[in-house]
């Protein structure tokens, strides 16, 4: 994440009071509304209670960062907006100085994350939109990473399955807007990358490989015919009606079946050329998935940490 300097932006402690103009209580403590210029150059204006920032306030850091929101005993707590030095912004809930609850993060490259936060990290249900491509990840997050059931939505197709440590894993399917689904499974493969120094081991990268098993039509609902009316027996007539005059016997009407069951045979992966489905990998920005085209059965989802400007949480 691009919380550049967020952990470095330490607000002044309660013992470093600096210059203050505002209301005080009988004990001489800052109490009510006031404005303080702190020794490190930061400026706070807002509510105080018994000498501590409390209630609504605005804290401006000397490096250009700014927090506008609620405080509780000197800590960001409640609803608030934090604008970071790199221009990224978080709007949402805070608990004990940490992003916690529901919030929206606007990244420098115009990507956005909307969803749950826990202890400063994306955690729970959330949606990450990649501004460059319009693709979006909708699903579960664990400790800042894509993990659990999710859907990765692109311009004309989507992938539905499970993710583990940012990578798709296990059974899933690609749903194409042209009206078909490709079912298969992601298998993780270890690949060594480059040669390191003698005292260091080679870097091993886990790459998910897509193995298609079958292609089906989209499951569509089809209404069934009304039940056939029972035939009426005519006294003294044993022959089946319609047999006289050379007419062919009437066949019993059959109910329509789902177009995806029976009439459409599943195409096995071996019957299709492996290059039939392949989507070109693209750079999604700071927190991007990279993967080979579906058509060749290869896919690689990686998050580009080098493009993120977050400091370590």
XYZ file of N, CA, C and O in Angstrom, residues 154 157 159 174 176 182 186 210-212 274-281 291-299 301:
112
model
N -12.506 -9.158 -15.374
C -11.847 -8.409 -16.439
C -12.887 -7.837 -17.396
O -14.098 -7.945 -17.157
N -14.308 -11.183 -19.509
C -14.363 -12.485 -18.856
C -14.019 -12.323 -17.390
O -13.577 -11.268 -16.951
N -12.705 -14.699 -13.642
C -12.278 -15.963 -13.042
C -12.909 -16.084 -11.663
O -12.892 -15.145 -10.873
N -13.254 -20.057 -15.661
C -13.297 -18.792 -16.369
C -14.648 -18.682 -17.058
O -15.074 -19.605 -17.757
N -16.721 -16.609 -19.796
C -16.526 -15.693 -20.911
C -17.860 -15.096 -21.348
O -18.884 -15.779 -21.378
N -14.988 -22.149 -19.019
C -13.872 -23.092 -19.063
C -13.548 -23.496 -17.635
O -13.139 -22.681 -16.818
N -6.039 -24.751 -10.851
C -4.719 -24.132 -10.754
C -3.823 -24.995 -9.875
O -4.193 -25.365 -8.762
N -2.483 -23.077 -14.951
C -3.883 -23.406 -15.201
C -3.983 -24.658 -16.070
O -3.361 -24.762 -17.123
N -4.775 -25.625 -15.638
C -5.021 -26.847 -16.392
C -6.517 -26.961 -16.647
O -7.297 -27.201 -15.738
N -6.911 -26.766 -17.921
C -8.320 -26.826 -18.280
C -8.791 -28.270 -18.374
O -8.044 -29.157 -18.804
N -4.197 -26.512 -27.007
C -3.875 -25.780 -25.763
C -3.817 -24.293 -25.963
O -3.837 -23.547 -25.020
N -3.715 -23.827 -27.224
C -3.622 -22.388 -27.458
C -4.974 -21.766 -27.739
O -5.060 -20.635 -28.182
N -6.049 -22.529 -27.488
C -7.379 -21.993 -27.812
C -7.735 -20.823 -26.925
O -8.290 -19.837 -27.366
N -7.427 -20.941 -25.634
C -7.737 -19.848 -24.701
C -6.440 -19.364 -24.100
O -5.727 -20.118 -23.475
N -6.176 -18.093 -24.263
C -4.990 -17.486 -23.633
C -5.228 -16.007 -23.523
O -5.571 -15.369 -24.496
N -5.062 -15.485 -22.337
C -5.229 -14.052 -22.165
C -3.910 -13.453 -21.808
O -3.150 -13.993 -21.032
N -3.596 -12.368 -22.457
C -2.290 -11.760 -22.301
C -2.156 -11.137 -20.930
O -3.039 -10.417 -20.494
N -1.083 -11.413 -20.211
C -0.870 -10.807 -18.901
C -0.596 -9.335 -19.048
O -0.061 -8.877 -20.037
N -0.272 -12.850 -15.215
C -0.527 -14.239 -15.528
C -0.496 -14.459 -17.013
O -0.752 -13.557 -17.789
N -0.131 -15.662 -17.410
C -0.130 -16.023 -18.814
C -1.546 -16.174 -19.293
O -2.468 -16.282 -18.509
N -1.717 -16.234 -20.609
C -3.063 -16.338 -21.157
C -3.706 -17.643 -20.767
O -3.067 -18.670 -20.661
N -5.009 -17.579 -20.605
C -5.766 -18.765 -20.234
C -5.659 -19.809 -21.322
O -5.687 -20.994 -21.076
N -5.518 -19.353 -22.586
C -5.590 -20.291 -23.684
C -4.466 -21.298 -23.650
O -4.601 -22.409 -24.117
N -3.289 -20.926 -23.152
C -2.195 -21.862 -23.068
C -2.167 -22.577 -21.748
O -1.292 -23.349 -21.466
N -3.185 -22.324 -20.928
C -3.282 -23.026 -19.666
C -2.320 -22.568 -18.626
O -2.049 -23.265 -17.662
N -1.725 -21.394 -18.800
C -0.781 -20.900 -17.813
C -1.276 -19.596 -17.250
O -1.816 -18.773 -17.964
N -1.047 -19.438 -15.963
C -1.435 -18.162 -15.365
C -0.524 -17.878 -14.213
O -0.132 -18.764 -13.476
N -0.254 -14.962 -11.074
C -0.802 -13.776 -10.411
C 0.230 -13.319 -9.399
O 0.479 -14.003 -8.419
